[in-house]
Short mmCIF file of N, CA and C in Angstrom, two decimals:
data_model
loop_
_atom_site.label_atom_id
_atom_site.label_comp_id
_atom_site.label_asym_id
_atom_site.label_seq_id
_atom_site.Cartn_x
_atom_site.Cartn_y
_atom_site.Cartn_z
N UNK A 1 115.56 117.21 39.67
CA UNK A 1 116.97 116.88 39.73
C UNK A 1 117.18 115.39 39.48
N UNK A 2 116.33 114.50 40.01
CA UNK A 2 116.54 113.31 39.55
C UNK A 2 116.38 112.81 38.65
N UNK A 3 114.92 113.54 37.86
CA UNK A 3 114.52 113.04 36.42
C UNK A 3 115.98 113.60 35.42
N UNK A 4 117.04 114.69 35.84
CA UNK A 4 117.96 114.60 34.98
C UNK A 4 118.82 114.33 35.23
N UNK A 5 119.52 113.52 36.70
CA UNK A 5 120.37 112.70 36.48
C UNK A 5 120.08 111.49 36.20
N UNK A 6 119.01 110.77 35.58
CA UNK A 6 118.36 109.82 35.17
C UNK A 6 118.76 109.75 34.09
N UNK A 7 118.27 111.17 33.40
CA UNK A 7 118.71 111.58 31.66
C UNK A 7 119.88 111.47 31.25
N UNK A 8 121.05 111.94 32.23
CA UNK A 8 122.02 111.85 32.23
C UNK A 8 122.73 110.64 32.35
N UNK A 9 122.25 109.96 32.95
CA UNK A 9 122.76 108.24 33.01
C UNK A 9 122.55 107.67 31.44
N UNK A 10 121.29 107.72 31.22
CA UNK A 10 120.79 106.79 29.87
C UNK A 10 121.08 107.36 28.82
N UNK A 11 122.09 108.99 28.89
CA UNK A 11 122.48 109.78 27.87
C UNK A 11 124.02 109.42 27.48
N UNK A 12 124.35 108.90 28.52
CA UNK A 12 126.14 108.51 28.82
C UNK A 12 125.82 106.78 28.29
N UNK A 13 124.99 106.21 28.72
CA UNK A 13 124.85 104.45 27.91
C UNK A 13 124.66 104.37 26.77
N UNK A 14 124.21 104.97 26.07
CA UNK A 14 123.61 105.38 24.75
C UNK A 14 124.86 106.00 24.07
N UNK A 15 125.60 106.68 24.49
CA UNK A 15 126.70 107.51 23.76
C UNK A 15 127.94 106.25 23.20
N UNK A 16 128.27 106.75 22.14
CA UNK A 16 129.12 105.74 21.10
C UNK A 16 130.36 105.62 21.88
N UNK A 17 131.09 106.33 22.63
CA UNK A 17 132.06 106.56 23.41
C UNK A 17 131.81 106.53 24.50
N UNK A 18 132.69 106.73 25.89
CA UNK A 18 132.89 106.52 26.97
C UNK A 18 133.66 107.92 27.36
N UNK A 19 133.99 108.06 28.37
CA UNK A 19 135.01 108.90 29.29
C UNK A 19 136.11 108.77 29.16
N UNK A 20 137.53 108.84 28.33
CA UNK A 20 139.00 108.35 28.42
C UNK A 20 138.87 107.18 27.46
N UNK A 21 137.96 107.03 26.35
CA UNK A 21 138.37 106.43 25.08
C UNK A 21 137.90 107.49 24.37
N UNK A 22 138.63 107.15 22.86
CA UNK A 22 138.99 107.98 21.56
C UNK A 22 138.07 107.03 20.41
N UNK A 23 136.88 107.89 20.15
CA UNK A 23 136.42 107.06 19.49
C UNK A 23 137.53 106.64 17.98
N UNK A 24 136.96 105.45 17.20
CA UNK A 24 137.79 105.10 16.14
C UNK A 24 137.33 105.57 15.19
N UNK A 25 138.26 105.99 14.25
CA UNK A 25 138.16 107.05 12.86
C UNK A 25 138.58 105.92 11.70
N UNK A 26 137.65 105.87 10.86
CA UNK A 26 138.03 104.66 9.80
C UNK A 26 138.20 105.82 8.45
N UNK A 27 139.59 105.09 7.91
CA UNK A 27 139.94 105.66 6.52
C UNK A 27 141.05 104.71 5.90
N UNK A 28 140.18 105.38 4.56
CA UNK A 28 140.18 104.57 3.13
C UNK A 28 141.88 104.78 2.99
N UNK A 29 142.93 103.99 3.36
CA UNK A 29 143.80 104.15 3.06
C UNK A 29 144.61 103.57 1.53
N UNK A 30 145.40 104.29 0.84
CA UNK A 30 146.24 103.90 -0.64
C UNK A 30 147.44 103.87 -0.67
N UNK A 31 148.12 103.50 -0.40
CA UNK A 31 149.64 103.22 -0.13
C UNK A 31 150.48 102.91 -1.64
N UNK A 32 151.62 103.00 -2.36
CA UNK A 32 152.20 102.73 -3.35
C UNK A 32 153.45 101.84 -3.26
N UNK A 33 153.65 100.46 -3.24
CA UNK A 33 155.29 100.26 -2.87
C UNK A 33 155.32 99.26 -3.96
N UNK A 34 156.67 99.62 -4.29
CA UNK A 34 157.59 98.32 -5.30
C UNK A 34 158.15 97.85 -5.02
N UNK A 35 158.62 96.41 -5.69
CA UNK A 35 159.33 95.55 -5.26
C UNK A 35 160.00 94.63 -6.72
N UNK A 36 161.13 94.48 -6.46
CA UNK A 36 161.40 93.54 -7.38
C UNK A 36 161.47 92.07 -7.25
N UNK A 37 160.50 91.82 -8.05
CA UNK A 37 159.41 90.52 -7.61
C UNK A 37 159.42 89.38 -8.93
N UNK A 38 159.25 88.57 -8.84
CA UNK A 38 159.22 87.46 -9.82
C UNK A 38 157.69 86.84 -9.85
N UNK A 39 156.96 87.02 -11.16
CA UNK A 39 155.88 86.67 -11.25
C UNK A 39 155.60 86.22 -12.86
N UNK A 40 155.28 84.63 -13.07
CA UNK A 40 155.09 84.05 -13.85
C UNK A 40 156.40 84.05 -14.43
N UNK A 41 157.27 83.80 -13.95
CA UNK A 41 158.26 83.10 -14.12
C UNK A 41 159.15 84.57 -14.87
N UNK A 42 158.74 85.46 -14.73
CA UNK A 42 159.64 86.98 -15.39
C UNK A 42 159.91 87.95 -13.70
N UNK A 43 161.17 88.49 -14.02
CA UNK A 43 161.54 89.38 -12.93
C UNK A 43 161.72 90.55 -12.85
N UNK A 44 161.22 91.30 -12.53
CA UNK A 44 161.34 92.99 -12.47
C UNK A 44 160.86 93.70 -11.34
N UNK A 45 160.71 95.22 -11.81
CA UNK A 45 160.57 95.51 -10.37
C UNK A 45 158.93 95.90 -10.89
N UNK A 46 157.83 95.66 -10.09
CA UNK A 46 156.88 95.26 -9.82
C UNK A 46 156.15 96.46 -8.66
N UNK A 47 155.26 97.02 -9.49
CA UNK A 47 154.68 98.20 -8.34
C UNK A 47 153.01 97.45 -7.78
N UNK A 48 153.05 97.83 -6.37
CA UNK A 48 152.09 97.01 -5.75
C UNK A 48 150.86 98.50 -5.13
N UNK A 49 149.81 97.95 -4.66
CA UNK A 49 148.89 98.61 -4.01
C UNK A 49 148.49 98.44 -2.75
N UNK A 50 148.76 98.72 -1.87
CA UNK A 50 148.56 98.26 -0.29
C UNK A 50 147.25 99.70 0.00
N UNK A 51 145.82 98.67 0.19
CA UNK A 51 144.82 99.53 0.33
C UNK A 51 143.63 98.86 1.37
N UNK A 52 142.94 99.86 2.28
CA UNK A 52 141.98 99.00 2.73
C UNK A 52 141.31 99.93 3.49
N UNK A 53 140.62 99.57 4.63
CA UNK A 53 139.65 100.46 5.39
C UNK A 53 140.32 100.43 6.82
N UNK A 54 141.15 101.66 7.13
CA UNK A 54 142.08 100.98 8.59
C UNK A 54 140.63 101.94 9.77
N UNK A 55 140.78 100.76 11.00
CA UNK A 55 140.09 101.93 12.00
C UNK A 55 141.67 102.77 12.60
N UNK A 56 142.01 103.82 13.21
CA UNK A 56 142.45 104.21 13.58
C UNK A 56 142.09 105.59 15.30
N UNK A 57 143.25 105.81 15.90
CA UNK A 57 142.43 107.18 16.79
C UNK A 57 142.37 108.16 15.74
N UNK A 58 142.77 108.07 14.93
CA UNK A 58 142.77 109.48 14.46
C UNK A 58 142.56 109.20 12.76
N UNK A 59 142.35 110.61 11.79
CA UNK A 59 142.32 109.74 10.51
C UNK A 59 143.82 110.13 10.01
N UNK A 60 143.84 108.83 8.94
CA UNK A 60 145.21 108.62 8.22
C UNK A 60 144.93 109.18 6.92
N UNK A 61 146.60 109.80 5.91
CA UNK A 61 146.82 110.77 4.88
C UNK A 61 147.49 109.80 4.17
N UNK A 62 146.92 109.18 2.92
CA UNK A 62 148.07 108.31 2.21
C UNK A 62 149.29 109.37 1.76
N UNK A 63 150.44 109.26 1.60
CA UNK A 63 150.90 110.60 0.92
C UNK A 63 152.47 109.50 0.18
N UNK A 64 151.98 108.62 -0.94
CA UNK A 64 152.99 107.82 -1.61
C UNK A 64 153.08 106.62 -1.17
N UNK A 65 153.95 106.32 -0.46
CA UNK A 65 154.57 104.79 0.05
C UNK A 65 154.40 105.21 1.69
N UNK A 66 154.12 106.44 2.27
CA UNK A 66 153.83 106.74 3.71
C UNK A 66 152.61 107.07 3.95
N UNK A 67 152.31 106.59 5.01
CA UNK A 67 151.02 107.20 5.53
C UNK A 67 151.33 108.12 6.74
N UNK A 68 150.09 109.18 7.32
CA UNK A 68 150.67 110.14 7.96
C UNK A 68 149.49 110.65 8.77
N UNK A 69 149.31 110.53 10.01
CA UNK A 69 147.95 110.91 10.75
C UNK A 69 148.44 112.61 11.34
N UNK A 70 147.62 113.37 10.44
CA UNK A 70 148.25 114.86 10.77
C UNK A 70 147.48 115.77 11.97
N UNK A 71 146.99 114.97 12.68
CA UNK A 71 146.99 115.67 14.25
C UNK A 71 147.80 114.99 15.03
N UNK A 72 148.42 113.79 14.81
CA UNK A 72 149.77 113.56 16.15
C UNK A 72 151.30 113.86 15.26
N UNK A 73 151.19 113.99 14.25
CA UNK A 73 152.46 113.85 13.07
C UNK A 73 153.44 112.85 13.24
N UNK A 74 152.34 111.37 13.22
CA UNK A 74 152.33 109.98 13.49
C UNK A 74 152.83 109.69 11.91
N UNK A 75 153.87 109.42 11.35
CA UNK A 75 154.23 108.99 9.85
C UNK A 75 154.58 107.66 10.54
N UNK A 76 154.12 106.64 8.95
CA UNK A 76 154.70 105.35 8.55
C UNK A 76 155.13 105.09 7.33
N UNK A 77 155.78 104.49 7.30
CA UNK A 77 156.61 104.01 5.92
C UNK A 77 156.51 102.28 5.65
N UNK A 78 155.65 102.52 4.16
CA UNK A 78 155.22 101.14 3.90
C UNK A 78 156.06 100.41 2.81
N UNK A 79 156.90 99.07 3.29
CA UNK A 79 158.34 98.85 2.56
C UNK A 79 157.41 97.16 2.06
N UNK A 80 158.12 97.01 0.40
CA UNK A 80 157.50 95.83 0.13
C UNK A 80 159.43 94.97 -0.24
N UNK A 81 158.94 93.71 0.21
CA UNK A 81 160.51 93.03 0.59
C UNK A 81 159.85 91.58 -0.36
N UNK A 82 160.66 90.98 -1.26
CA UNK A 82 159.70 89.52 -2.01
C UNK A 82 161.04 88.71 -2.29
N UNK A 83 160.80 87.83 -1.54
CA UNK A 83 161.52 86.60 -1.51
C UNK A 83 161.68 85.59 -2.26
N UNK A 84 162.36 84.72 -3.26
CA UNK A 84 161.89 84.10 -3.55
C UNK A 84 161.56 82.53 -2.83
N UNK A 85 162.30 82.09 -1.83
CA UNK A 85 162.50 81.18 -1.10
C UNK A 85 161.43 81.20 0.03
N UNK A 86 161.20 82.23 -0.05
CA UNK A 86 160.07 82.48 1.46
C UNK A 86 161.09 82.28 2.28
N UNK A 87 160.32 82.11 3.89
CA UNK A 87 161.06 82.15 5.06
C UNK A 87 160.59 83.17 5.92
N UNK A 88 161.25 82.75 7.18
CA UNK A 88 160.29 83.61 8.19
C UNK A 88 160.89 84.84 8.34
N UNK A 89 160.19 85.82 8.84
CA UNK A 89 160.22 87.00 8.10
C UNK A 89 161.82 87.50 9.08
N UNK A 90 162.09 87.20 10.03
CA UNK A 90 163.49 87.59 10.69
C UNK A 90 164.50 87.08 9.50
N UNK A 91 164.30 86.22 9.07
CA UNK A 91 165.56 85.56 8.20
C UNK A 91 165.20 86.24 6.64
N UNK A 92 164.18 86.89 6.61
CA UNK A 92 164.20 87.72 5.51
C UNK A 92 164.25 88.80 5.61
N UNK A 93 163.83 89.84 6.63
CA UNK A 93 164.27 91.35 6.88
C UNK A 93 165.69 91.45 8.02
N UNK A 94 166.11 90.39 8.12
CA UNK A 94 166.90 90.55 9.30
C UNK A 94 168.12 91.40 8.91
N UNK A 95 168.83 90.40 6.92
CA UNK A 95 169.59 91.76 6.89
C UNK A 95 169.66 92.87 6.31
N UNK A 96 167.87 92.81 6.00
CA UNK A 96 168.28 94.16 5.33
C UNK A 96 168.39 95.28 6.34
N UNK A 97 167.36 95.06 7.59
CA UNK A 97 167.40 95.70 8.69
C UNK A 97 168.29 95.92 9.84
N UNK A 98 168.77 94.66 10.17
CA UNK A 98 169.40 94.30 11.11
C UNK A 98 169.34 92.60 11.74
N UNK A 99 170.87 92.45 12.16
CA UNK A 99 169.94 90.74 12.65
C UNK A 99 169.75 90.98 13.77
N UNK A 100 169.59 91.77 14.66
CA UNK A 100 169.59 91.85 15.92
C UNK A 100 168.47 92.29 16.47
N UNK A 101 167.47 92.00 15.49
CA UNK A 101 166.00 92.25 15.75
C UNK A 101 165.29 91.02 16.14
N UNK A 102 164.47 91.43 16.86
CA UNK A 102 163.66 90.42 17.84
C UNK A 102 162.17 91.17 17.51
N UNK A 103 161.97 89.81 16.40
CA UNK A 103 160.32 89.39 16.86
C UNK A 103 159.31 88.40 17.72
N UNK A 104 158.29 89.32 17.22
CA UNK A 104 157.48 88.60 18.10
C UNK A 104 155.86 88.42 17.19
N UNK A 105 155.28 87.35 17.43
CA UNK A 105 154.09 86.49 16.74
C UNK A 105 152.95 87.52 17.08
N UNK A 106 151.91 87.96 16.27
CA UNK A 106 150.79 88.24 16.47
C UNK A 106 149.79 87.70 16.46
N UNK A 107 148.55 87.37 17.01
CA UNK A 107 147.60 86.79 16.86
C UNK A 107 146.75 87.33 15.51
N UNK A 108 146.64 86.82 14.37
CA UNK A 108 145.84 87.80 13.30
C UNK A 108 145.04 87.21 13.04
N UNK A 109 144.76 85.54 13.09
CA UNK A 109 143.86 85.22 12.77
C UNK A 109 143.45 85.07 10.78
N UNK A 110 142.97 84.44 10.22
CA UNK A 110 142.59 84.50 8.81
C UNK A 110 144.43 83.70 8.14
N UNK A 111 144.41 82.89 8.89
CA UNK A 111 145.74 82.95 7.75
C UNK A 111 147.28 83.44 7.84
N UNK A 112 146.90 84.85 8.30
CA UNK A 112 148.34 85.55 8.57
C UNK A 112 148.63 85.71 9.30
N UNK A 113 150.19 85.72 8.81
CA UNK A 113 151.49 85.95 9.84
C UNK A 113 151.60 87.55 9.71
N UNK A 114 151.86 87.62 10.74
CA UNK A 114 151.69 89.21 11.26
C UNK A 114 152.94 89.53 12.69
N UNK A 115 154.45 89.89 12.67
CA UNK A 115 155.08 89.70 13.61
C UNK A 115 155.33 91.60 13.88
N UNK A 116 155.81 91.79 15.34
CA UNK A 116 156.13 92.96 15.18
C UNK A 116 157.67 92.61 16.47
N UNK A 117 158.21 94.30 15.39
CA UNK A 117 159.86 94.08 16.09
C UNK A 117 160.03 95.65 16.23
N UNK A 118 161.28 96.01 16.66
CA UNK A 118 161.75 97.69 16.49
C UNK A 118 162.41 97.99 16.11
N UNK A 119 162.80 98.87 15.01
CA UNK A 119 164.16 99.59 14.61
C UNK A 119 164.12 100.65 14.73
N UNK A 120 165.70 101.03 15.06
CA UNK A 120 165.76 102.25 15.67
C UNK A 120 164.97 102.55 17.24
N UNK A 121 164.15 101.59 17.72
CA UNK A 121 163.55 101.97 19.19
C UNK A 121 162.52 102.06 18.70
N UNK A 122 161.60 102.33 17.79
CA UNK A 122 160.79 102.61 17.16
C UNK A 122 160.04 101.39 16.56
N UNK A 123 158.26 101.14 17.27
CA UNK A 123 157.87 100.11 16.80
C UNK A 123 157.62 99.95 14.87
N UNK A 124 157.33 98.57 14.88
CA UNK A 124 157.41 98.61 13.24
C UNK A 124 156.63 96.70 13.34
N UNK A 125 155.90 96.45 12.34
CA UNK A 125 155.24 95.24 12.05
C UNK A 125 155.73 94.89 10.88
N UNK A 126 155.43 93.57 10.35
CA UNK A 126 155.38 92.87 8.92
C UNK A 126 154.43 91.67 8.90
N UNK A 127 153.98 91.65 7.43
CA UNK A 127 152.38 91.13 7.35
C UNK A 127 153.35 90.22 5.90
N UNK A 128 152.74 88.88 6.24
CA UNK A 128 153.77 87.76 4.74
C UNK A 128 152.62 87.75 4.70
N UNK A 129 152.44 87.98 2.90
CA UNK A 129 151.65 87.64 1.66
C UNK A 129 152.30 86.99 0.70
N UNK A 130 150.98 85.34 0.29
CA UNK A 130 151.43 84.36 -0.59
C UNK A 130 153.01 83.67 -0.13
N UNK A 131 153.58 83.44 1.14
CA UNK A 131 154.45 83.33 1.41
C UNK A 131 155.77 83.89 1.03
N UNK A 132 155.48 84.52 -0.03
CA UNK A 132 156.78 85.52 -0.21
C UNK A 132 156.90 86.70 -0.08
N UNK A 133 156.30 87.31 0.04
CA UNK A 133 156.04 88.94 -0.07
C UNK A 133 155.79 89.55 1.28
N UNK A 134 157.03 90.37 1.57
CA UNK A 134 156.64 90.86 2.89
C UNK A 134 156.76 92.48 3.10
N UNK A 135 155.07 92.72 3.69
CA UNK A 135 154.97 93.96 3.52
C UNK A 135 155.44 94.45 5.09
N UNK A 136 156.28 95.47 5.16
CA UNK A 136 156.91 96.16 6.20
C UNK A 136 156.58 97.46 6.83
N UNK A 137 155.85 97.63 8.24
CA UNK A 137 155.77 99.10 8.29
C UNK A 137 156.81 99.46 9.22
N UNK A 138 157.58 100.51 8.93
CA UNK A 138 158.26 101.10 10.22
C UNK A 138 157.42 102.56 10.50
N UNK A 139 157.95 103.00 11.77
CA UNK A 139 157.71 104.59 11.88
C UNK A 139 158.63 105.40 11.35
N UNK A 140 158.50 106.32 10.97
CA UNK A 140 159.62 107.52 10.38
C UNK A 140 159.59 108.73 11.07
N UNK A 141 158.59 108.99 11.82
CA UNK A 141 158.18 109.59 12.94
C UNK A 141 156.90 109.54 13.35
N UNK A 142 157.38 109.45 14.96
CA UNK A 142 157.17 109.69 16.04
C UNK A 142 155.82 110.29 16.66
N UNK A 143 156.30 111.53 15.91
CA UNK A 143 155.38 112.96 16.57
C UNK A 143 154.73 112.84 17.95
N UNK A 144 153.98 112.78 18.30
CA UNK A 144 152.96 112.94 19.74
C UNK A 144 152.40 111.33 20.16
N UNK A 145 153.26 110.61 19.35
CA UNK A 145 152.49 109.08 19.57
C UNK A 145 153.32 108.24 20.36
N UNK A 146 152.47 107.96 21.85
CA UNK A 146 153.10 106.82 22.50
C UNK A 146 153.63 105.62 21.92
N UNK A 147 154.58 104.47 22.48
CA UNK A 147 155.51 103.29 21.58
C UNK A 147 154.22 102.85 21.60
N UNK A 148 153.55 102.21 22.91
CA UNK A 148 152.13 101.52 22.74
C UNK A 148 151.68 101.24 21.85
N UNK A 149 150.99 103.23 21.85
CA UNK A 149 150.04 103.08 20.96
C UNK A 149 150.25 102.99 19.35
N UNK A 150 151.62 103.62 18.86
CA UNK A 150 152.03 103.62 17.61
C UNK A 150 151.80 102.04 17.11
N UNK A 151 152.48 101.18 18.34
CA UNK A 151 152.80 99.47 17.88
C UNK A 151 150.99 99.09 17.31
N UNK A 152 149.71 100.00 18.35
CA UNK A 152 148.66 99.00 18.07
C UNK A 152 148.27 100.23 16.56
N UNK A 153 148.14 101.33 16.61
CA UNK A 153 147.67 101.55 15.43
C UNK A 153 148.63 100.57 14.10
N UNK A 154 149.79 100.56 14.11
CA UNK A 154 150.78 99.78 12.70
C UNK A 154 150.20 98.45 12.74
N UNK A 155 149.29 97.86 13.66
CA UNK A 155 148.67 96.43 13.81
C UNK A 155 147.35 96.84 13.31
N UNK A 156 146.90 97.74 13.53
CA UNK A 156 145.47 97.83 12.81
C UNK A 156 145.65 98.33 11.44
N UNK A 157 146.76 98.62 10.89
CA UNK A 157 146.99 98.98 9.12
C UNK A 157 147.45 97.74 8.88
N UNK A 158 148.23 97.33 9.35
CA UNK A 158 148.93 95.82 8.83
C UNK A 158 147.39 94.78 8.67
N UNK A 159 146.65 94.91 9.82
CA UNK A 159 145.80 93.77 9.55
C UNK A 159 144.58 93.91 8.57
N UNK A 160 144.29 95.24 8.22
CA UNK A 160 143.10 95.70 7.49
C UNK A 160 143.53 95.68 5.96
N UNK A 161 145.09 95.78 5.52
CA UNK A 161 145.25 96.13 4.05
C UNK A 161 145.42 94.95 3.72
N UNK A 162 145.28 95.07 2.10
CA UNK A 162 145.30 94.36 0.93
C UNK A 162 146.12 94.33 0.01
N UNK A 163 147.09 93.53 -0.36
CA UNK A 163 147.74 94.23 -1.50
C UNK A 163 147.34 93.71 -3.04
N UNK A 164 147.47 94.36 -4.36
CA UNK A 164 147.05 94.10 -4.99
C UNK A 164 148.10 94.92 -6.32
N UNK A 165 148.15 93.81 -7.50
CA UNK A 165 149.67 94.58 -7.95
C UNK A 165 149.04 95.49 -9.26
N UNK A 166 149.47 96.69 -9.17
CA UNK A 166 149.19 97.40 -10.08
C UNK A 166 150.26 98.09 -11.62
N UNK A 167 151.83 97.52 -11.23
CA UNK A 167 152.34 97.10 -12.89
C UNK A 167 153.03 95.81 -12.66
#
């Protein structure tokens, strides 16, 4: 009996997980958003690539400009906003969204600004690239996902992608 609760100890230290954590599920996410953007001095509307390796609890479904984790029916909606003036990102999504949104600073580290706010009650982030370009996630639903946890998974897509312009 002891030699296997022994086993049992050094079988539980050894294990990648714990008791009441979810291990993390990493996927290759592809996202599609446009924007009408000014680059090299010409203006149009401009289709971008928002792609990278997100960890997540669960795995993510690119499905267009949304992503969609289909065991909580956790959807996001990935919005590209390009400024030409730059500015901080309240004074640039404020009206398309609302001005009555209140952000707040993330720690991201590398460079970026990374703030998160709510619309609709519903958490939502934005990640400024090259100082003008601001990529936006809101939720579109909900499904089975705590505010919490929705706010930290949209922080772990915001901080892992890349964008990269593809017309």
């Amino acid at each position: 009996m002891k030699k296997f609760i022994s086993t049992l100890a050094v079988g539980l230290l050894l294990s990648a997980t714990s008791w009441g954590e979810e291990a993390a599920v990493t996927s290759n996410i592809e996202a599609k958003v446009k924007a009408a953007t000014v680059i090299d001095g010409k203006g149009g509307i401009y289709e971008w690539l928002a792609k990278g390796a997100v960890k997540g609890s669960s795995e993510w479904k690119s499905m267009g400009q949304v992503l969609m984790m289909p065991k909580t029916m956790f959807m996001v909606e990935l919005n590209l906003i390009y400024s030409k003036d730059g500015g901080t990102p309240s004074a640039v999504l404020g009206p398309k969204l609302g001005s009555d949104l209140k952000f707040t600073e993330v720690e991201a580290g590398e460079g970026k600004t990374i703030q998160t706010f709510e619309v609709n009650e519903n958490p939502a982030a934005v990640r400024v690239f090259d100082d003008n370009k601001y990529l936006y996630l809101t939720v579109t639903r909900i499904g089975k996902m705590e505010k919490d946890a929705a706010r930290k998974e949209l922080l772990a897509i915001i901080q892992a992608i890349d964008l990269e312009r593809v017309k």
